[in-house]
Amino acid sequence: MKRVALFPGSFDPFTKGHEDIVLRGLKLFDEIIVAIGYNSGKSVRYFDIELMLKCIRTTFSNHDNIKVVTFSELTAEFARKNGAQYLLRGLRNTTDFEYENSIAQVNRFLNAELESVFLITSPQFASISSSIIREVHRYQGDVSNFLPYKL
Ligand code: ADP
């Protein structure tokens, strides 16, 4: 059976750290669905969702086993509907771990078939975060080094 992983996130914006998780995930899975979702805790986006969809699609235009979509429903439900058996997430530090741990427990409860898989960040991307990039961009700083596409 084809191993399909869902990589959900706000991706506001999608960074080189996210790209790294997806590319490394390809060694484990036959297909990865990158899904830009609305996170209720961070409901107002900085980067337009359609723009981000285009940018991520450009990033992976050479990979037909990476799909890029948007969604606004429960991640566990979206995974079930799209035939994803795995939920891929990245971990940078203990703060990520605490957050990811509780999400994974809830997702397990909602969809017991869905296995969460975590990849530890590569050291060169460990300090890249979407929130810092938003701050730099807000004040006209150059963020191009952190993004795998041109804004
Ligand atoms: P969310 O709003 O769902 O937390 P994010 O877009 O912030 O979504 O992140 C999506 C996933 O990517 C999360 O699992 C997050 O921990 C991970 N991630 C974010 N930045 C990095 C990075 N630099 N290296 C590895 N993983 C990362």
XYZ file of C-alpha atoms and ligand atoms in Angstrom, residues 7-21 24 35 37-39 42 45 75 88-93 96-97 99-100 103 117-122 124-131 134, ligand 1:
76
model
C 2.216 17.585 6.531
C -0.182 20.178 7.940
C 0.733 23.644 9.162
C -0.040 27.334 9.045
C 3.018 27.898 6.836
C 2.739 31.657 7.407
C 5.166 31.614 5.646
C 6.517 28.215 4.478
C 10.258 28.216 5.273
C 13.421 26.313 4.371
C 12.904 24.445 7.660
C 9.523 23.185 6.409
C 10.998 22.317 3.005
C 13.695 20.249 4.725
C 11.096 18.239 6.680
C 13.492 14.208 4.265
C -1.740 21.147 3.695
C -4.569 25.057 7.353
C -6.172 27.664 9.484
C -4.963 27.313 13.052
C -3.421 32.018 14.997
C -2.715 35.266 8.586
C -6.565 17.638 10.654
C 4.302 14.410 9.535
C 5.523 17.177 11.867
C 8.852 18.801 12.666
C 10.487 19.325 16.062
C 12.982 22.097 16.824
C 13.058 22.181 20.620
C 7.711 22.277 19.938
C 7.705 18.920 21.729
C 2.883 21.475 21.751
C 3.232 18.549 19.320
C -1.784 17.700 19.432
C 5.745 10.905 12.812
C 8.252 13.559 13.937
C 11.471 14.579 12.271
C 14.039 16.544 14.248
C 15.070 19.761 12.530
C 18.365 19.895 10.659
C 21.032 24.777 9.942
C 17.251 25.335 10.131
C 16.782 24.991 13.895
C 16.322 28.707 14.508
C 14.098 29.444 11.517
C 10.531 30.174 12.553
C 7.620 31.627 10.605
C 6.961 34.158 13.370
C 6.993 37.710 9.705
P 1.442 25.144 13.082
O 0.780 26.456 13.068
O 0.516 23.999 12.781
O 2.337 24.877 14.262
P 3.764 25.769 11.437
O 3.623 26.260 10.042
O 4.256 26.733 12.444
O 2.356 25.150 11.780
O 4.710 24.501 11.478
C 4.376 23.291 10.843
C 5.282 22.185 11.369
O 6.623 22.444 10.977
C 5.297 22.046 12.894
O 5.410 20.689 13.225
C 6.549 22.796 13.294
O 7.078 22.327 14.515
C 7.465 22.438 12.124
N 8.530 23.416 11.911
C 8.438 24.759 11.833
N 9.639 25.329 11.596
C 10.541 24.306 11.518
C 11.961 24.222 11.319
N 12.700 25.330 11.151
N 12.534 22.998 11.315
C 11.778 21.892 11.513
N 10.444 21.891 11.718
C 9.834 23.077 11.716
